[in-house]
MMTF fields as JSON, N, C-alpha, C and O atoms, coordinates in Angstrom:
{
  "mmtfVersion": "1.0.0",
  "mmtfProducer": "UNKNOWN",
  "numBonds": 423,
  "numAtoms": 424,
  "numGroups": 106,
  "numChains": 1,
  "numModels": 1,
  "chainsPerModel": [1],
  "groupsPerChain": [106],
  "chainIdList": ["A"],
  "bondAtomList": [4, 2, 8, 6, 12, 10, 16, 14, 20, 18, 24, 22, 28, 26, 32, 30, 36, 34, 40, 38, 44, 42, 48, 46, 52, 50, 56, 54, 60, 58, 64, 62, 68, 66, 72, 70, 76, 74, 80, 78, 84, 82, 88, 86, 92, 90, 96, 94, 100, 98, 104, 102, 108, 106, 112, 110, 116, 114, 120, 118, 124, 122, 128, 126, 132, 130, 136, 134, 140, 138, 144, 142, 148, 146, 152, 150, 156, 154, 160, 158, 164, 162, 168, 166, 172, 170, 176, 174, 180, 178, 184, 182, 188, 186, 192, 190, 196, 194, 200, 198, 204, 202, 208, 206, 212, 210, 216, 214, 220, 218, 224, 222, 228, 226, 232, 230, 236, 234, 240, 238, 244, 242, 248, 246, 252, 250, 256, 254, 260, 258, 264, 262, 268, 266, 272, 270, 276, 274, 280, 278, 284, 282, 288, 286, 292, 290, 296, 294, 300, 298, 304, 302, 308, 306, 312, 310, 316, 314, 320, 318, 324, 322, 328, 326, 332, 330, 336, 334, 340, 338, 344, 342, 348, 346, 352, 350, 356, 354, 360, 358, 364, 362, 368, 366, 372, 370, 376, 374, 380, 378, 384, 382, 388, 386, 392, 390, 396, 394, 400, 398, 404, 402, 408, 406, 412, 410, 416, 414, 420, 418],
  "bondOrderList": [1, 1, 1, 1, 1, 1, 1, 1, 1, 1, 1, 1, 1, 1, 1, 1, 1, 1, 1, 1, 1, 1, 1, 1, 1, 1, 1, 1, 1, 1, 1, 1, 1, 1, 1, 1, 1, 1, 1, 1, 1, 1, 1, 1, 1, 1, 1, 1, 1, 1, 1, 1, 1, 1, 1, 1, 1, 1, 1, 1, 1, 1, 1, 1, 1, 1, 1, 1, 1, 1, 1, 1, 1, 1, 1, 1, 1, 1, 1, 1, 1, 1, 1, 1, 1, 1, 1, 1, 1, 1, 1, 1, 1, 1, 1, 1, 1, 1, 1, 1, 1, 1, 1, 1, 1],
  "groupList": [{"groupName": "UNK", "atomNameList": ["N", "CA", "C", "O"], "elementList": ["N", "C", "C", "O"], "formalChargeList": [0, 0, 0, 0], "bondAtomList": [1, 0, 2, 1, 3, 2], "bondOrderList": [1, 1, 2], "singleLetterCode": "X", "chemCompType": "L-PEPTIDE LINKING"}],
  "groupTypeList": [0, 0, 0, 0, 0, 0, 0, 0, 0, 0, 0, 0, 0, 0, 0, 0, 0, 0, 0, 0, 0, 0, 0, 0, 0, 0, 0, 0, 0, 0, 0, 0, 0, 0, 0, 0, 0, 0, 0, 0, 0, 0, 0, 0, 0, 0, 0, 0, 0, 0, 0, 0, 0, 0, 0, 0, 0, 0, 0, 0, 0, 0, 0, 0, 0, 0, 0, 0, 0, 0, 0, 0, 0, 0, 0, 0, 0, 0, 0, 0, 0, 0, 0, 0, 0, 0, 0, 0, 0, 0, 0, 0, 0, 0, 0, 0, 0, 0, 0, 0, 0, 0, 0, 0, 0, 0],
  "groupIdList": [1, 2, 3, 4, 5, 6, 7, 8, 9, 10, 11, 12, 13, 14, 15, 16, 17, 18, 19, 20, 21, 22, 23, 24, 25, 26, 27, 28, 29, 30, 31, 32, 33, 34, 35, 36, 37, 38, 39, 40, 41, 42, 43, 44, 45, 46, 47, 48, 49, 50, 51, 52, 53, 54, 55, 56, 57, 58, 59, 60, 61, 62, 63, 64, 65, 66, 67, 68, 69, 70, 71, 72, 73, 74, 75, 76, 77, 78, 79, 80, 81, 82, 83, 84, 85, 86, 87, 88, 89, 90, 91, 92, 93, 94, 95, 96, 97, 98, 99, 100, 101, 102, 103, 104, 105, 106],
  "secStructList": [7, 4, 4, 4, 3, 3, 3, 3, 3, 3, 3, 3, 3, 6, 6, 2, 2, 2, 2, 2, 2, 2, 2, 2, 2, 2, 2, 6, 6, 1, 7, 1, 3, 3, 3, 3, 3, 3, 3, 3, 3, 3, 3, 3, 3, 3, 6, 6, 3, 3, 3, 3, 3, 3, 3, 3, 3, 3, 3, 3, 3, 3, 3, 4, 4, 4, 2, 2, 2, 2, 2, 2, 2, 2, 2, 2, 2, 7, 1, 1, 6, 6, 7, 7, 7, 3, 3, 3, 3, 7, 1, 7, 7, 7, 2, 2, 2, 2, 2, 2, 2, 2, 2, 2, 6, 7],
  "xCoordList": [81.647, 82.321, 83.662, 84.014, 84.416, 85.759, 85.762, 86.695, 84.727, 84.739, 84.59, 84.649, 84.402, 84.366, 85.755, 85.906, 86.767, 88.133, 88.95, 88.639, 90.024, 90.948, 92.372, 92.667, 93.245, 94.678, 95.19, 94.972, 95.866, 96.309, 97.831, 98.522, 98.336, 99.774, 100.194, 99.615, 101.206, 101.687, 103.216, 103.815, 103.851, 105.304, 105.701, 104.977, 106.86, 107.34, 108.862, 109.473, 109.472, 110.926, 111.33, 110.577, 112.503, 113.006, 113.257, 113.512, 113.182, 113.551, 112.386, 111.286, 112.649, 111.713, 110.363, 109.351, 110.321, 109.038, 108.096, 106.903, 108.599, 107.754, 107.213, 106.038, 108.06, 107.634, 106.555, 105.566, 106.742, 105.773, 104.428, 103.377, 104.458, 103.219, 102.478, 101.269, 103.201, 102.584, 101.972, 100.82, 102.742, 102.267, 101.059, 100.097, 101.115, 100.027, 98.727, 97.657, 98.806, 97.599, 96.941, 95.717, 97.75, 97.201, 96.664, 95.589, 97.41, 96.971, 95.641, 94.806, 95.442, 94.202, 93.072, 91.966, 93.35, 92.391, 91.919, 90.793, 92.808, 92.538, 93.039, 92.636, 93.905, 94.39, 94.517, 94.93, 94.164, 94.304, 95.743, 96.213, 96.437, 97.815, 98.49, 97.873, 99.755, 100.549, 101.884, 102.635, 102.167, 103.468, 104.387, 103.959, 105.646, 106.648, 107.584, 108.278, 107.59, 108.449, 109.658, 109.522, 110.829, 112.016, 112.613, 112.251, 113.519, 114.292, 113.599, 114.032, 112.532, 111.845, 112.648, 113.074, 112.847, 113.484, 112.449, 111.947, 112.135, 111.114, 111.753, 112.633, 111.288, 111.68, 110.434, 109.383, 110.535, 109.361, 109.811, 110.98, 108.858, 109.119, 108.48, 107.312, 109.248, 108.75, 109.289, 110.502, 108.382, 108.742, 109.716, 110.742, 109.36, 110.067, 111.44, 112.237, 111.713, 112.986, 112.726, 111.75, 113.619, 113.559, 114.205, 115.286, 113.536, 114.019, 114.131, 113.452, 114.99, 115.172, 115.387, 116.299, 114.53, 114.64, 114.499, 113.742, 115.235, 115.095, 113.945, 113.929, 113.002, 111.821, 111.434, 112.062, 110.384, 109.692, 108.294, 107.782, 107.698, 106.3, 105.496, 105.765, 104.505, 103.587, 102.399, 101.836, 102.028, 100.877, 99.892, 100.065, 98.85, 97.885, 96.602, 96.094, 96.083, 94.812, 93.756, 93.904, 92.668, 91.635, 90.271, 90.149, 89.257, 87.9, 87.615, 88.157, 86.771, 86.413, 85.857, 86.137, 85.091, 84.495, 85.542, 85.286, 86.714, 87.785, 88.675, 89.494, 88.521, 89.429, 89.464, 90.561, 88.345, 88.434, 89.229, 90.039, 89.003, 89.739, 91.212, 92.07, 91.519, 92.912, 93.626, 94.755, 92.985, 93.601, 93.829, 94.864, 92.875, 93.061, 94.221, 95.027, 94.301, 95.364, 96.724, 97.652, 96.846, 98.106, 98.452, 99.603, 97.481, 97.735, 98.285, 99.101, 97.848, 98.302, 99.568, 100.193, 99.964, 101.132, 102.31, 103.424, 102.08, 103.111, 104.042, 103.581, 105.336, 106.266, 106.245, 106.746, 105.683, 105.689, 104.608, 103.545, 104.893, 103.917, 102.676, 101.547, 102.905, 101.808, 102.094, 102.742, 101.618, 101.883, 101.098, 99.977, 101.724, 101.053, 100.116, 100.537, 98.855, 97.862, 96.997, 96.115, 97.251, 96.509, 95.731, 96.323, 94.42, 93.576, 93.115, 92.577, 93.335, 92.95, 91.816, 91.877, 90.781, 89.666, 90.117, 90.907, 89.613, 89.886, 88.732, 87.583, 89.033, 88.006, 87.733, 86.627, 88.734, 88.573, 89.415, 90.473, 88.938, 89.636, 89.203, 88.021, 90.142, 89.806, 88.886, 89.135, 87.84, 86.84, 87.443, 87.091, 88.336, 88.913, 89.686, 89.645, 90.389, 91.131, 90.154, 90.379, 89.085, 88.075, 87.443, 87.204, 87.176, 86.614, 87.61, 87.226, 88.885, 89.927, 90.031, 90.089, 90.054, 90.101, 88.938, 89.126, 87.756, 86.56, 86.698, 86.386, 87.164, 87.347, 88.379, 88.156, 89.498, 90.598, 90.291, 90.913, 89.349, 89.025, 87.856, 87.417, 87.357, 86.243, 86.749, 85.955],
  "yCoordList": [95.647, 96.178, 95.486, 95.225, 95.185, 94.628, 93.292, 92.996, 92.478, 91.149, 91.185, 90.141, 92.354, 92.496, 92.547, 92.496, 92.646, 92.821, 91.556, 90.678, 91.486, 90.366, 90.899, 91.913, 90.187, 90.395, 89.199, 88.051, 89.467, 88.405, 88.327, 89.322, 87.137, 86.884, 86.256, 85.265, 86.848, 86.38, 86.394, 87.451, 85.244, 85.246, 85.555, 85.234, 86.183, 86.57, 86.617, 86.718, 86.545, 86.689, 88.081, 89.044, 88.169, 89.479, 90.367, 89.889, 91.663, 92.624, 93.152, 93.347, 93.377, 94.067, 93.397, 94.085, 92.074, 91.394, 91.646, 91.865, 91.619, 91.909, 93.335, 93.576, 94.263, 95.66, 95.78, 96.488, 95.092, 95.156, 94.557, 95.095, 93.457, 92.842, 93.777, 93.968, 94.355, 95.267, 96.473, 96.83, 97.086, 98.266, 97.92, 98.684, 96.774, 96.359, 96.112, 96.488, 95.48, 95.222, 96.528, 96.653, 97.497, 98.786, 99.572, 100.167, 99.574, 100.309, 99.771, 100.539, 98.456, 97.835, 97.928, 97.447, 98.544, 98.668, 97.315, 97.172, 96.329, 95.017, 94.949, 94.072, 95.861, 96.011, 97.498, 98.263, 97.908, 99.319, 99.625, 100.749, 98.624, 98.788, 97.426, 96.405, 97.415, 96.185, 96.507, 97.358, 95.825, 95.948, 94.877, 93.752, 95.232, 94.264, 94.032, 94.944, 92.799, 92.424, 91.688, 90.559, 92.308, 91.652, 90.646, 90.611, 89.849, 88.978, 87.701, 87.055, 87.31, 86.057, 84.907, 84.982, 83.861, 82.641, 81.531, 81.232, 80.927, 79.885, 78.512, 78.327, 77.566, 76.161, 75.395, 75.548, 74.569, 73.853, 72.671, 72.553, 71.813, 70.694, 71.03, 71.413, 70.884, 71.165, 70.11, 69.934, 69.407, 68.363, 67.363, 67.022, 66.904, 65.863, 66.297, 65.459, 67.611, 68.123, 69.099, 69.849, 69.077, 70.107, 71.366, 71.315, 72.485, 73.745, 74.798, 74.732, 75.754, 76.922, 78.109, 78.114, 79.128, 80.299, 81.588, 81.661, 82.588, 83.933, 84.606, 84.639, 85.132, 85.739, 87.011, 87.397, 87.649, 88.734, 88.221, 87.315, 88.816, 88.527, 89.779, 90.84, 89.656, 90.754, 90.591, 89.503, 91.668, 91.681, 92.682, 93.895, 92.142, 92.98, 93.113, 92.132, 94.336, 94.589, 94.834, 95.708, 94.033, 94.111, 93.824, 93.567, 93.874, 93.526, 92.086, 91.593, 91.425, 90.041, 89.952, 88.988, 90.926, 90.915, 91.013, 90.582, 91.572, 91.72, 90.482, 90.371, 89.559, 88.417, 87.554, 87.211, 87.184, 86.379, 87.07, 86.43, 88.36, 89.101, 89.219, 89.124, 89.423, 89.495, 88.173, 88.176, 87.061, 85.75, 85.522, 84.985, 85.923, 85.793, 86.665, 86.238, 87.887, 88.805, 88.228, 88.24, 87.725, 87.122, 85.922, 85.771, 85.08, 83.894, 84.282, 83.555, 85.414, 85.803, 86.664, 86.819, 87.229, 88.117, 87.578, 88.089, 86.578, 86.068, 85.116, 84.33, 85.171, 84.293, 82.829, 81.964, 82.537, 81.16, 80.328, 80.838, 79.06, 78.131, 78.036, 78.013, 77.981, 77.945, 79.01, 78.719, 80.237, 81.281, 81.045, 80.536, 81.431, 81.384, 82.579, 83.725, 82.306, 83.361, 82.87, 82.034, 83.387, 82.992, 84.196, 85.213, 84.084, 85.191, 84.93, 83.868, 85.915, 85.836, 86.82, 87.97, 86.369, 87.246, 88.261, 87.948, 89.46, 90.524, 90.553, 90.776, 90.328, 90.324, 91.715, 92.001, 92.572, 93.897, 94.868, 94.509, 96.096, 97.106, 98.474, 98.696, 99.378, 100.746, 101.363, 101.24, 102.015, 102.565, 103.51, 103.401, 104.432, 105.312, 104.528, 104.874, 103.469, 102.657, 101.886, 101.776, 101.357, 100.636, 101.558, 101.144, 102.796, 103.756, 104.06, 104.17, 104.195, 104.434, 103.243, 103.421, 102.027, 100.819, 100.815, 100.569, 101.086, 101.079, 102.081, 101.761, 103.29, 104.323, 103.887, 104.041, 103.348, 102.997, 101.804, 101.633, 100.988, 99.791, 100.002, 99.06, 101.235, 101.525, 101.815, 102.078],
  "zCoordList": [127.534, 126.36, 126.12, 124.97, 127.175, 127.03, 126.305, 125.558, 126.515, 125.917, 124.396, 123.746, 123.835, 122.371, 121.769, 120.549, 122.61, 122.128, 122.277, 123.082, 121.464, 121.517, 121.488, 120.856, 122.189, 122.075, 121.28, 121.667, 120.178, 119.284, 119.316, 119.098, 119.588, 119.62, 118.297, 117.853, 117.679, 116.38, 116.416, 116.618, 116.224, 116.125, 114.688, 113.745, 114.538, 113.212, 113.223, 114.286, 112.049, 111.996, 112.463, 112.316, 113.014, 113.438, 112.235, 111.13, 112.469, 111.439, 110.642, 111.159, 109.377, 108.511, 108.349, 108.209, 108.363, 108.154, 109.328, 109.116, 110.548, 111.712, 111.62, 111.894, 111.238, 111.079, 110.006, 110.194, 108.888, 107.791, 108.206, 107.86, 108.937, 109.403, 110.357, 110.229, 111.308, 112.271, 111.565, 111.81, 110.701, 109.973, 109.099, 109.032, 108.436, 107.56, 108.302, 107.821, 109.473, 110.264, 110.708, 110.669, 111.128, 111.569, 110.371, 110.449, 109.266, 108.075, 107.549, 107.072, 107.634, 107.157, 108.185, 107.94, 109.325, 110.429, 110.957, 111.433, 110.861, 111.441, 112.872, 113.635, 113.233, 114.607, 114.885, 114.014, 116.09, 116.467, 116.838, 116.662, 117.35, 117.812, 117.748, 118.051, 117.352, 117.374, 118.033, 117.556, 119.121, 119.778, 119.206, 118.948, 119.011, 118.584, 119.761, 120.211, 120.25, 121.377, 120.796, 120.325, 120.822, 120.262, 121.25, 122.426, 120.747, 121.632, 122.043, 122.998, 121.355, 121.669, 121.056, 119.903, 121.827, 121.319, 121.415, 122.499, 120.284, 120.232, 120.037, 119.197, 120.829, 120.694, 120.288, 120.911, 119.249, 118.756, 117.892, 117.524, 117.586, 116.69, 115.341, 115.281, 114.268, 112.929, 111.976, 111.852, 111.302, 110.352, 110.96, 110.372, 112.161, 112.917, 113.447, 113.87, 113.423, 113.939, 115.076, 115.061, 116.063, 117.1, 116.538, 115.951, 116.724, 116.161, 117.256, 118.281, 117.018, 117.889, 116.974, 116.147, 117.128, 116.267, 117.064, 118.032, 116.642, 117.186, 116.443, 115.212, 117.179, 116.578, 117.321, 118.307, 116.82, 117.51, 117.825, 117.168, 118.835, 119.149, 118.865, 119.429, 117.987, 117.727, 118.667, 118.786, 119.323, 120.218, 119.628, 119.746, 118.985, 118.273, 119.083, 119.626, 119.16, 119.828, 118.764, 117.91, 118.83, 117.808, 118.419, 119.616, 117.575, 117.969, 117.56, 116.571, 118.318, 117.992, 116.573, 115.86, 116.165, 114.823, 113.716, 112.591, 114.013, 113.019, 112.931, 112.018, 113.865, 113.955, 112.694, 112.253, 112.092, 110.863, 109.751, 109.081, 109.555, 108.523, 108.888, 108.011, 110.162, 110.606, 110.314, 109.823, 110.608, 110.361, 108.865, 108.471, 108.04, 106.585, 106.108, 105.282, 106.632, 106.232, 106.611, 105.802, 107.832, 108.269, 107.385, 106.976, 107.091, 106.257, 104.883, 104.316, 104.352, 103.013, 103.013, 101.963, 104.156, 104.202, 105.018, 104.901, 105.822, 106.726, 105.982, 105.155, 106.259, 105.535, 105.987, 105.269, 107.148, 107.642, 106.955, 106.601, 106.776, 106.206, 107.1, 106.612, 108.412, 109.389, 110.45, 111.455, 110.237, 111.233, 112.522, 112.513, 113.618, 114.921, 115.03, 114.878, 115.293, 115.532, 116.689, 116.499, 117.875, 119.071, 119.585, 119.949, 119.615, 120.065, 121.495, 121.809, 122.347, 123.753, 124.012, 123.579, 124.721, 125.067, 126.11, 127.001, 125.986, 126.945, 127.943, 127.561, 129.212, 130.249, 130.801, 131.26, 130.756, 131.327, 130.515, 129.999, 130.408, 129.619, 130.121, 130.383, 130.256, 130.659, 129.612, 128.412, 130.058, 129.144, 128.102, 126.927, 128.478, 127.446, 126.372, 125.191, 126.797, 125.826, 124.937, 123.732, 125.507, 124.727, 123.681, 122.547, 124.065, 123.118, 122.004, 120.84, 122.356, 121.347, 120.399, 119.183, 120.953, 120.116, 119.124, 117.933, 119.623, 118.778, 117.631, 116.484, 117.943, 116.91, 115.869, 114.668, 116.326, 115.413, 114.529, 113.48, 114.934, 114.17, 113.201, 112.54, 113.119, 112.199, 110.809, 109.906]
}
């Protein structure tokens, strides 16, 4: 049962936009839960420049079947030109939590 789920990592600007993305994913039933981890500092190369930005990390719990719709939703609502969306397979999950995830994603 656990391998049906994904944990999706999404970076976002700090503040209201991260909150709106998290709330929107849950409201649309594309994620059962989204944690917002503040205080992330990202270093990356963008358009041939080294960049450093203060961000939040969204940790979304979803079903593998919801992943295509989640990615489309993020692409249309996220302020970044190329938002980070990394989906990780879940190898193990407590049965009560898996049942809750399943209910919340219906």
